[in-house]
Coordinates of C-alpha atoms and ligand atoms in Angstrom, one line a residue:
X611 CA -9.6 78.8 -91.2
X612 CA -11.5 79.5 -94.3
X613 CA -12.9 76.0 -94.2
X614 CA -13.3 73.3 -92.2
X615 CA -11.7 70.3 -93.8
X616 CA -12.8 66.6 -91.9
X617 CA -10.8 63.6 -92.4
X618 CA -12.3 60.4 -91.0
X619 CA -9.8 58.1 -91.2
X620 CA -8.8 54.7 -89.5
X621 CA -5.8 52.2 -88.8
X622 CA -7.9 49.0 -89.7
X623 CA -10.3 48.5 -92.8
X624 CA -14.0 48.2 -92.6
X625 CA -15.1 49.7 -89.4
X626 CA -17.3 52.2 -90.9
X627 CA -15.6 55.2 -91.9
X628 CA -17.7 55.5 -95.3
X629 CA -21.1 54.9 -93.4
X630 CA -19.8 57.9 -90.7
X631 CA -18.7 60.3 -93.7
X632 CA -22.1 59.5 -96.0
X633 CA -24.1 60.2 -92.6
X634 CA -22.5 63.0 -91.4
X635 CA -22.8 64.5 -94.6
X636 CA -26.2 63.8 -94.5
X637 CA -26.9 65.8 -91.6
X638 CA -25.0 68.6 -92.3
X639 CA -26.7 68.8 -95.7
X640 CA -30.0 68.6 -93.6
X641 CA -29.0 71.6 -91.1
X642 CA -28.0 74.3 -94.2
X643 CA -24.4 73.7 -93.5
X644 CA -23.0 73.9 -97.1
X645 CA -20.8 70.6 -96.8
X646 CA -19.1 68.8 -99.7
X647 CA -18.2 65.4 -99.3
X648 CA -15.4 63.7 -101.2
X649 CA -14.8 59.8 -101.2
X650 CA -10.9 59.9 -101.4
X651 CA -10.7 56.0 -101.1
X652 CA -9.9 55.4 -104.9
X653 CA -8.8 51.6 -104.6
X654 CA -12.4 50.7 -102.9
X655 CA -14.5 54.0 -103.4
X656 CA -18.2 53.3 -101.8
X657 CA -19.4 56.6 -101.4
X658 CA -21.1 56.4 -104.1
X659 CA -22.3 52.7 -103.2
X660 CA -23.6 54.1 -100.1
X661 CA -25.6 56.7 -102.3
X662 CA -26.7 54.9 -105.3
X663 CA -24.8 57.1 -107.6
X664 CA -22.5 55.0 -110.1
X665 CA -24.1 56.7 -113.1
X666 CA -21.4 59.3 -113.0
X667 CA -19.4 59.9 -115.7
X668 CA -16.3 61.5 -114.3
X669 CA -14.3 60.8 -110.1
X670 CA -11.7 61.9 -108.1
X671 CA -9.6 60.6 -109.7
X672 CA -10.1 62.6 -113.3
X673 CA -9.7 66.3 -110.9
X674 CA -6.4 64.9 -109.5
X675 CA -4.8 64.2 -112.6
X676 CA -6.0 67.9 -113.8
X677 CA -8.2 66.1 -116.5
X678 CA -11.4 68.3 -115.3
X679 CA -12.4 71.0 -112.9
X680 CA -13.7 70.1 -109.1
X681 CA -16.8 71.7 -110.1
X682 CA -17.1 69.6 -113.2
X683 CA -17.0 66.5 -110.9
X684 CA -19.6 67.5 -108.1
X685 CA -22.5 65.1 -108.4
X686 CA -25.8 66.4 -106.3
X687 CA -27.5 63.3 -104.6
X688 CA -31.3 64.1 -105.1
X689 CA -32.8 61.8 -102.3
X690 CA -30.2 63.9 -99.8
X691 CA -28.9 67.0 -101.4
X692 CA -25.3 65.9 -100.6
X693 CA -22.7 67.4 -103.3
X694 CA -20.5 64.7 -103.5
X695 CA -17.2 63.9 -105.8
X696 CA -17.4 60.1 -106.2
X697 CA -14.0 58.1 -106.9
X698 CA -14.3 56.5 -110.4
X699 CA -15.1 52.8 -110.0
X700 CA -12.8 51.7 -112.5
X701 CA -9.5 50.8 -111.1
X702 CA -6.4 52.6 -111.5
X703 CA -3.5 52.6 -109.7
X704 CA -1.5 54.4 -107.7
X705 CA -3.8 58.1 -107.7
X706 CA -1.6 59.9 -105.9
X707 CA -3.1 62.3 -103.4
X708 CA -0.5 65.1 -103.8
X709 CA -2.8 67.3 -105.3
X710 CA -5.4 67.1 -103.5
X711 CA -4.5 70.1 -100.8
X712 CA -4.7 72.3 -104.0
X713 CA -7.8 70.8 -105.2
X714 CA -9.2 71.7 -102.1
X715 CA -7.4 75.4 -101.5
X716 CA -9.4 76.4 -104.6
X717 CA -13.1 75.4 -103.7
X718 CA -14.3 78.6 -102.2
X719 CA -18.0 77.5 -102.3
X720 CA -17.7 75.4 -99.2
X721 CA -17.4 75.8 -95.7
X722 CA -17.4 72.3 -94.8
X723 CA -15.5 69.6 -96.5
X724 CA -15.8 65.8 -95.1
X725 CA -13.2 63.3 -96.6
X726 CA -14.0 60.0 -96.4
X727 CA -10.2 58.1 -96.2
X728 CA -9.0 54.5 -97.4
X729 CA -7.9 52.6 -93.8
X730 CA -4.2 52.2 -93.2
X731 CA -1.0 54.0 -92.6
X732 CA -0.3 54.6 -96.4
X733 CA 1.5 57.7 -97.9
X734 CA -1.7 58.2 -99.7
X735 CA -3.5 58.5 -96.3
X736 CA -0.8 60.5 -95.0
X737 CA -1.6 62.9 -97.8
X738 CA -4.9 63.2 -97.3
X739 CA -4.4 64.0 -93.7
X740 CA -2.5 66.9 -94.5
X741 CA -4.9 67.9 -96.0
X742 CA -7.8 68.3 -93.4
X743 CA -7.5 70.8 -90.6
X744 CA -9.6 68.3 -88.1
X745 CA -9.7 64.3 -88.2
X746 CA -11.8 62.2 -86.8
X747 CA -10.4 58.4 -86.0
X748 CA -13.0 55.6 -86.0
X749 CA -12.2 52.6 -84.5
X750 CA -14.4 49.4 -83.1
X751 CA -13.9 48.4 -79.9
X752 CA -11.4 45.7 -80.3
X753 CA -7.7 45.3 -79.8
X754 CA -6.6 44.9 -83.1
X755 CA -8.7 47.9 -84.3
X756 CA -7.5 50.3 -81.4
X757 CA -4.0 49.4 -81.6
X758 CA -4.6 50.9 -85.3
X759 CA -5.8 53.5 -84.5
X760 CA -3.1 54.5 -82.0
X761 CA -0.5 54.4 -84.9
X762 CA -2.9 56.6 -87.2
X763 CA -3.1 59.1 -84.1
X764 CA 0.6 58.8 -84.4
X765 CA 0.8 59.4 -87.5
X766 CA -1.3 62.5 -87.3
X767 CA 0.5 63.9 -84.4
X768 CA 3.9 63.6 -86.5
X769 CA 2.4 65.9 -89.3
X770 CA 0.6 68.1 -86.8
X771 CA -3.0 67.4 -87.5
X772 CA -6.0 68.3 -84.9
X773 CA -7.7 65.0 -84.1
X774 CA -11.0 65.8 -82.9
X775 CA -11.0 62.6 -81.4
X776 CA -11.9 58.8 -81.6
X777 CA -15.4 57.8 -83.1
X778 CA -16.2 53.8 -81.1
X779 CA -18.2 52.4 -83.4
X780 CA -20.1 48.8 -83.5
X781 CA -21.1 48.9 -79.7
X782 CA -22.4 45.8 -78.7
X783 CA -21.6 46.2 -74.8
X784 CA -20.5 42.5 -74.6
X785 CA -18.1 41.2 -71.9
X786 CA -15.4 41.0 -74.5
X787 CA -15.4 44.3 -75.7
X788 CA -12.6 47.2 -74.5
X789 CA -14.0 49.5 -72.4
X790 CA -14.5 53.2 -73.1
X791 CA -11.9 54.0 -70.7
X792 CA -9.3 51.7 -72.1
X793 CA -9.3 53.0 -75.7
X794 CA -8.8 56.2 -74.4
X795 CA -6.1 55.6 -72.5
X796 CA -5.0 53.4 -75.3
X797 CA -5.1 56.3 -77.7
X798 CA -4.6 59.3 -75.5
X799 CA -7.2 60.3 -77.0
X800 CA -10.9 61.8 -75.9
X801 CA -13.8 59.5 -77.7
X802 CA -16.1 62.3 -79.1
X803 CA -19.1 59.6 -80.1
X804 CA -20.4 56.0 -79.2
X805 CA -21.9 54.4 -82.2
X806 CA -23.8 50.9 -81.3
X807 CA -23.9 48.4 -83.6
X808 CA -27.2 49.0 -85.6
X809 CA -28.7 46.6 -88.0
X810 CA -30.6 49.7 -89.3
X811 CA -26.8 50.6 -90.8
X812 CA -26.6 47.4 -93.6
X813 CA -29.9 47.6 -94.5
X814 CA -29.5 51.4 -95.0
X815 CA -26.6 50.9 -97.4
X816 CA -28.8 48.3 -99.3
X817 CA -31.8 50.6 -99.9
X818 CA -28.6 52.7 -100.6
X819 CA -30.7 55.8 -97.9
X820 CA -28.1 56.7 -95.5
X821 CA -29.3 55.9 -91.8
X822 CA -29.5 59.2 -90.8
X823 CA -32.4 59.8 -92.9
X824 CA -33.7 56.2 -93.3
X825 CA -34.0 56.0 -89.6
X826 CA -33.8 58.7 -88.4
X827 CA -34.4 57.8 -84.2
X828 CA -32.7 54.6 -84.5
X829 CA -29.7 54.5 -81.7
X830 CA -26.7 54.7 -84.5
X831 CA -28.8 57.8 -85.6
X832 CA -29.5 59.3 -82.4
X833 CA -25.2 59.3 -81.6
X834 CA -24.4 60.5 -85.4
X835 CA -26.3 63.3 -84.7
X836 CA -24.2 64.1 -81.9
X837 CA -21.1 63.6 -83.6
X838 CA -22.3 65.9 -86.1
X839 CA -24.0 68.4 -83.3
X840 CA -20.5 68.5 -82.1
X841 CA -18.4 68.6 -85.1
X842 CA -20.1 72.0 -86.9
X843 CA -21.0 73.5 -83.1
X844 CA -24.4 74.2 -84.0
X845 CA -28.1 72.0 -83.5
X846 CA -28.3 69.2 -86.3
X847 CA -31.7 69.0 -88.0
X848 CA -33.2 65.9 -88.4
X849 CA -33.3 64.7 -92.0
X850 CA -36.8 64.5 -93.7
X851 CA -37.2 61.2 -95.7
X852 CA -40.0 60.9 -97.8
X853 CA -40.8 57.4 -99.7
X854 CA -41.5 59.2 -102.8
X855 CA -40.5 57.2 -105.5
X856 CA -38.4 57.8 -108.9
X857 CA -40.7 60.8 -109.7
X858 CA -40.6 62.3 -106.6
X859 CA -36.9 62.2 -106.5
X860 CA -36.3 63.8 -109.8
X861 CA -38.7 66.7 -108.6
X862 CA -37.0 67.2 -105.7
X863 CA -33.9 67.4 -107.5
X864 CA -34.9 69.8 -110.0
X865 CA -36.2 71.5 -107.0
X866 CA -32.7 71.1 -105.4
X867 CA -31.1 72.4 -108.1
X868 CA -33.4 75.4 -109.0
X869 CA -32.6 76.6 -105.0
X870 CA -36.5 75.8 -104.1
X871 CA -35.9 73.7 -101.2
Ligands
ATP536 N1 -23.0 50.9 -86.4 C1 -23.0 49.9 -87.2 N2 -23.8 48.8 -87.0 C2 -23.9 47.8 -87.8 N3 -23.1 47.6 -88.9 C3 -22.3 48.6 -89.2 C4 -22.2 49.8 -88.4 N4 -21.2 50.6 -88.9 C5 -20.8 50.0 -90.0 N5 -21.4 48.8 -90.2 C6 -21.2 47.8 -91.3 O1 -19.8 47.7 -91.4 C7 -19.4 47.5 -92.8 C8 -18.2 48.4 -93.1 O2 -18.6 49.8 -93.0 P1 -17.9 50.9 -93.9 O3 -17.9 50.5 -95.3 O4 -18.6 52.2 -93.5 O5 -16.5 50.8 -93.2 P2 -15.1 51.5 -93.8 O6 -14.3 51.9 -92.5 O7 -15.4 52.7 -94.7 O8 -14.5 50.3 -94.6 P3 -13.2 50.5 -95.6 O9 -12.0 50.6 -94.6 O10 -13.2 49.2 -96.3 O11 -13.3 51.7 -96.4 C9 -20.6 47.9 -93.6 O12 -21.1 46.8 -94.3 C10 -21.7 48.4 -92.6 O13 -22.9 47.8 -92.9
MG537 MG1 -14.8 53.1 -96.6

């Protein structure tokens, strides 16, 4: 493999696939792994939410209809140093995801692409999938969720697709909850990561600092870290946040972008 390509993908909507890619790209950005993270969920793109980048002028979108270069659409997140290609916010229908495995064949910079998916069992997803050479399935630990995520591991197996294995995330250890051993067996599939339910993780997208860095020791940091540990094989470094203000994030960005950091 030249590169590793990550999907994380899910059956069901909203249980955190964004917040895992953003975070994970935070880390790897943090430990010198040169990572490029791509928000291929066009109809809902939140990447960029997540961030606090909607400034930009071009998405995903624009490269896969040929109308720019990958390069041209790479936007460098000063407070993190994740290289990101946003999805446009303005909606257009049906981006098909076709060309996106040529997209990708051609970035040579990178050895470490995460894709952050739309949920569902869409041909678009399907697409996408082909296009990673690992996934990663995120689930919650609820029946409707895992009985998703079963036909997305399904789906994956069909096209031949390493799945890394299943990310539980929103731990609350209640009663109610299935247990670890039940989604496994559910999915056939190993969990790699436990992810509790962390009110550090809404409050991180509304200062729009990805948890990782925001809070860094707080217990849905701690396990992304080992997700990520796990993912690149090597120790993750624990990003440094500094509250430095509009000015202090403009000079780390030239910094950033003159290779001084
Ligand atoms: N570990 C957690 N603890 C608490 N809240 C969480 C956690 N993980 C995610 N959330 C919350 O869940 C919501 C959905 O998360 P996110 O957008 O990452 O999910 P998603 O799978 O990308 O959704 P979609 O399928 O719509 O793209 C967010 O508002 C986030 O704050
Ligand atoms: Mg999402």
């Amino acid at each position: 493999l030249d590169k590793q390509i990550i999907g994380i993908i899910s059956g069901k909507g909203g249980v955190g696939k964004s917040t895992i890619a953003v975070n994970l790209a935070t880390l790897f950005v943090a430990s010198d792994y040169n990572n490029l993270l791509i928000d291929c969920d066009t109809s809902n793109p939140s990447v960029g939410l997540h961030l606090g980048i909607w400034q930009h002028s071009y998405g995903l979108q624009d490269v896969l209809l040929g109308k720019i270069k990958p390069d041209e659409a790479i936007v460098l997140h000063p407070a993190t140093g994740i290289r990101v290609i946003p999805s446009s916010l303005s909606y257009e229908r049906d981006t098909s995801m076709k060309n996106l495995s040529k997209v990708l064949s051609n970035m040579k910079t990178y050895n470490c692409i995460t894709l952050d998916a739309p949920p569902g069992l869409s041909e678009e997803v399907e697409d996408i999938m082909k296009t990673c050479n690992e996934l990663v399935v995120v689930t919650t630990p609820d029946v409707p969720s895992v009985t998703s995520a079963t036909k997305i591991i399904d789906l994956a197996e069909t096209n031949r697709i390493p799945v890394a294995g299943l990310v539980v995330n929103r731990i609350l250890n209640r009663k109610y909850e299935l247990h670890m051993q039940e989604i496994e067996s559910l999915c056939n599939t190993r969990i790699i990561a436990k992810i509790p339910e962390d009110s550090g993780v809404p409050e991180s997208i509304a200062v729009k600092v990805p948890i990782a860095m925001y809070r860094p020791k707080s217990p849905a940091s701690l396990a992304i870290n080992r997700l990520a540990t796990d993912l690149c094989g090597k120790r993750i470094a624990q990003p440094q946040y500094a509250n430095v203000g509009v000015f202090g994030q403009f000079i780390n960005f030239v910094k950033r972008v003159l290779g001084r950091v």
